Amino acid sequence: MNEKYPTWLTNHVKEWAKKRLTTVTLCSATGNELLEVWYYGDLLTINGEPQLYIVPSYFAPELVTARDPESGEEFVVFDGGRHGYDNMFCDEHDLDELERRTLKRYEIPASKLILELGYSIDYEDEKEIFDVDKDGMVELINGERMSWEQVKRDGIDYIALYYVNEEGKQVQILDNELA
């Protein structure tokens, strides 16, 4: 697979490119790329920038979803309590807290959403430390099992979310270095 992106985004990627980082344009299952952003977490101003960044709350990691205003479909863009290398192999979270996260709408109109994804871990070089079993499965820190191929796709160590504003400029609203 040349177009490498996390499995939780299957059916929600309209464009894929390998630039400095893997970059994808999101869409609903019907192909609509004008999406609303919904989130759990806090909003933070950084260095006087006009936009607010989505960050974890004191109680639980951030959760970001996209909602198609036409169809009502909603899908997870990033779950700071479940997605990425650290959540797969290092960090444990209170499952009750993860389930209690309620979403609020990020106050922008439905917009084109672009993700940057970082894959800096060389999984093939480090395969022996992951204890891949004879069936090609790996046990995650939470006890779940995942195929080795899925680990390589879902084990991102960086994610950033941008929306495209009315002037066509990309505005960053999430920056999460996971490793």
Coordinates of C-alpha atoms in Angstrom, one line a residue:
M1 CA 0.0 0.0 0.0
N2 CA 1.6 3.3 -1.1
E3 CA -1.0 5.5 0.5
K4 CA -0.2 4.9 4.1
Y5 CA -2.5 6.5 6.7
P6 CA -4.2 5.2 9.9
T7 CA -6.9 2.5 9.5
W8 CA -9.4 4.5 11.5
L9 CA -9.5 7.0 8.6
T10 CA -10.5 4.3 6.0
N11 CA -13.2 5.6 3.7
H12 CA -12.5 9.2 4.9
V13 CA -9.5 10.2 2.8
K14 CA -10.1 12.1 -0.4
E15 CA -6.5 13.0 -1.3
W16 CA -3.2 11.6 -0.1
A17 CA 0.3 13.0 -0.6
K18 CA 3.7 12.4 0.7
K19 CA 5.2 15.8 1.3
R20 CA 7.5 16.6 4.2
L21 CA 4.9 14.5 6.1
T22 CA 2.1 12.3 4.9
T23 CA -0.8 14.7 4.2
V24 CA -4.4 13.7 3.7
T25 CA -7.6 15.6 2.9
L26 CA -10.6 14.3 4.8
C27 CA -14.1 13.6 3.5
S28 CA -17.2 11.9 4.6
A29 CA -18.1 8.4 3.3
T30 CA -20.2 10.2 0.6
G31 CA -17.2 12.3 -0.5
N32 CA -18.2 15.6 1.0
E33 CA -15.1 17.5 2.1
L34 CA -16.8 20.4 3.8
L35 CA -16.9 19.1 7.4
E36 CA -17.6 20.5 10.8
V37 CA -15.0 20.0 13.6
W38 CA -16.2 18.6 17.0
Y39 CA -13.9 18.1 19.9
Y40 CA -13.4 17.2 23.5
G41 CA -10.6 19.0 25.3
D42 CA -9.6 22.6 26.1
L43 CA -8.8 25.4 23.7
L44 CA -5.5 27.1 24.0
T45 CA -4.1 30.3 22.5
I46 CA -0.5 30.0 21.3
N47 CA 1.9 32.9 21.0
G48 CA -1.0 35.3 20.2
E49 CA -2.1 33.4 17.2
P50 CA -5.8 34.2 16.4
Q51 CA -7.0 30.6 16.2
L52 CA -7.4 28.3 19.2
Y53 CA -5.6 24.9 19.4
I54 CA -7.4 21.8 20.7
V55 CA -5.4 20.3 23.6
P56 CA -6.1 17.6 26.2
S57 CA -8.2 18.6 29.2
Y58 CA -7.1 18.1 32.8
F59 CA -9.4 15.0 32.9
A60 CA -8.8 13.2 29.7
P61 CA -7.0 13.4 26.3
E62 CA -8.4 15.3 23.4
L63 CA -10.9 13.7 20.9
V64 CA -11.5 15.3 17.5
T65 CA -14.3 14.2 15.1
A66 CA -15.5 15.5 11.8
R67 CA -19.2 15.7 11.0
D68 CA -20.8 16.0 7.5
P69 CA -23.5 18.6 7.9
E70 CA -25.3 17.2 4.9
S71 CA -25.5 13.6 5.9
G72 CA -25.0 13.8 9.6
E73 CA -22.2 11.2 9.4
E74 CA -19.6 11.7 12.1
F75 CA -16.1 10.0 12.2
V76 CA -13.1 10.2 14.5
V77 CA -10.2 12.2 13.2
F78 CA -8.0 11.7 16.2
D79 CA -8.5 10.2 19.7
G80 CA -5.7 11.3 22.0
G81 CA -6.5 8.4 24.3
R82 CA -6.4 5.6 21.8
H83 CA -4.5 6.6 18.6
G84 CA -0.8 6.6 17.9
Y85 CA 2.3 4.8 19.1
D86 CA 2.2 6.1 22.7
N87 CA -1.4 5.0 23.2
M88 CA -0.7 1.6 21.6
F89 CA 2.4 0.8 23.6
C90 CA 3.2 3.2 26.4
D91 CA 0.3 5.2 27.9
E92 CA -2.6 3.8 29.9
H93 CA -5.8 5.8 30.2
D94 CA -8.9 5.5 32.4
L95 CA -11.5 3.9 30.1
D96 CA -14.4 5.5 32.0
E97 CA -12.9 8.9 31.5
L98 CA -12.4 8.2 27.8
E99 CA -16.1 7.2 27.4
R100 CA -17.3 10.3 29.3
R101 CA -15.8 12.8 26.9
T102 CA -18.6 15.0 25.4
L103 CA -18.0 16.9 22.2
K104 CA -18.4 20.6 21.4
R105 CA -18.4 22.2 18.0
Y106 CA -15.2 24.1 17.1
E107 CA -16.5 27.5 16.0
I108 CA -15.7 27.5 12.3
P109 CA -18.0 26.9 9.3
A110 CA -17.9 23.5 7.6
S111 CA -14.5 23.5 6.0
K112 CA -12.0 21.4 4.1
L113 CA -9.9 19.5 6.7
I114 CA -6.3 18.5 6.1
L115 CA -4.2 16.2 8.4
E116 CA -0.5 15.8 8.6
L117 CA 0.7 12.5 9.9
G118 CA 4.2 11.7 11.2
Y119 CA 5.7 8.2 10.8
S120 CA 9.2 8.4 12.2
I121 CA 9.4 5.0 13.8
D122 CA 11.1 2.3 11.7
Y123 CA 8.9 -0.6 12.6
E124 CA 10.7 -3.1 10.4
D125 CA 14.1 -2.3 12.0
E126 CA 12.5 -2.6 15.5
K127 CA 10.2 -5.5 14.8
E128 CA 11.8 -7.9 17.3
I129 CA 10.9 -5.6 20.3
F130 CA 7.2 -5.8 19.4
D131 CA 6.8 -9.5 20.0
V132 CA 4.9 -10.3 16.8
D133 CA 3.3 -13.7 17.3
K134 CA 3.1 -16.5 14.6
D135 CA -0.2 -15.2 13.4
G136 CA 1.2 -11.7 12.8
M137 CA -0.5 -10.2 15.8
V138 CA 0.9 -7.8 18.4
E139 CA -0.5 -7.2 21.9
L140 CA -1.1 -3.5 22.8
I141 CA -0.7 -2.0 26.3
N142 CA -4.4 -2.2 26.8
G143 CA -4.5 -6.0 26.1
E144 CA -6.1 -5.7 22.7
R145 CA -4.4 -7.4 19.8
M146 CA -3.7 -5.8 16.4
S147 CA -2.1 -7.1 13.2
W148 CA 1.5 -6.1 12.5
E149 CA 0.4 -4.3 9.3
Q150 CA -2.2 -2.3 11.2
V151 CA 0.4 -1.4 13.9
K152 CA 2.6 0.1 11.1
R153 CA -0.3 2.2 9.8
D154 CA -1.9 3.3 13.1
G155 CA 1.4 3.8 15.0
I156 CA 1.8 7.5 14.1
D157 CA 3.9 9.6 16.3
Y158 CA 2.7 13.0 15.1
I159 CA -0.6 14.5 13.9
A160 CA -1.7 18.0 13.0
L161 CA -5.1 19.2 11.9
Y162 CA -5.7 22.2 9.6
Y163 CA -8.8 23.7 8.2
V164 CA -8.9 25.8 5.0
N165 CA -10.3 29.2 5.8
E166 CA -12.4 31.5 3.5
E167 CA -9.1 32.9 1.9
G168 CA -7.9 29.4 1.1
K169 CA -5.2 29.5 3.8
Q170 CA -4.5 26.4 6.0
V171 CA -5.1 27.2 9.7
Q172 CA -3.7 24.8 12.2
I173 CA -6.0 23.8 15.2
L174 CA -4.4 20.6 16.5
D175 CA -0.7 19.8 16.9
N176 CA 0.0 16.6 18.8
E177 CA 3.5 15.1 19.0
L178 CA 2.8 11.6 20.3
A179 CA 6.3 10.3 20.8

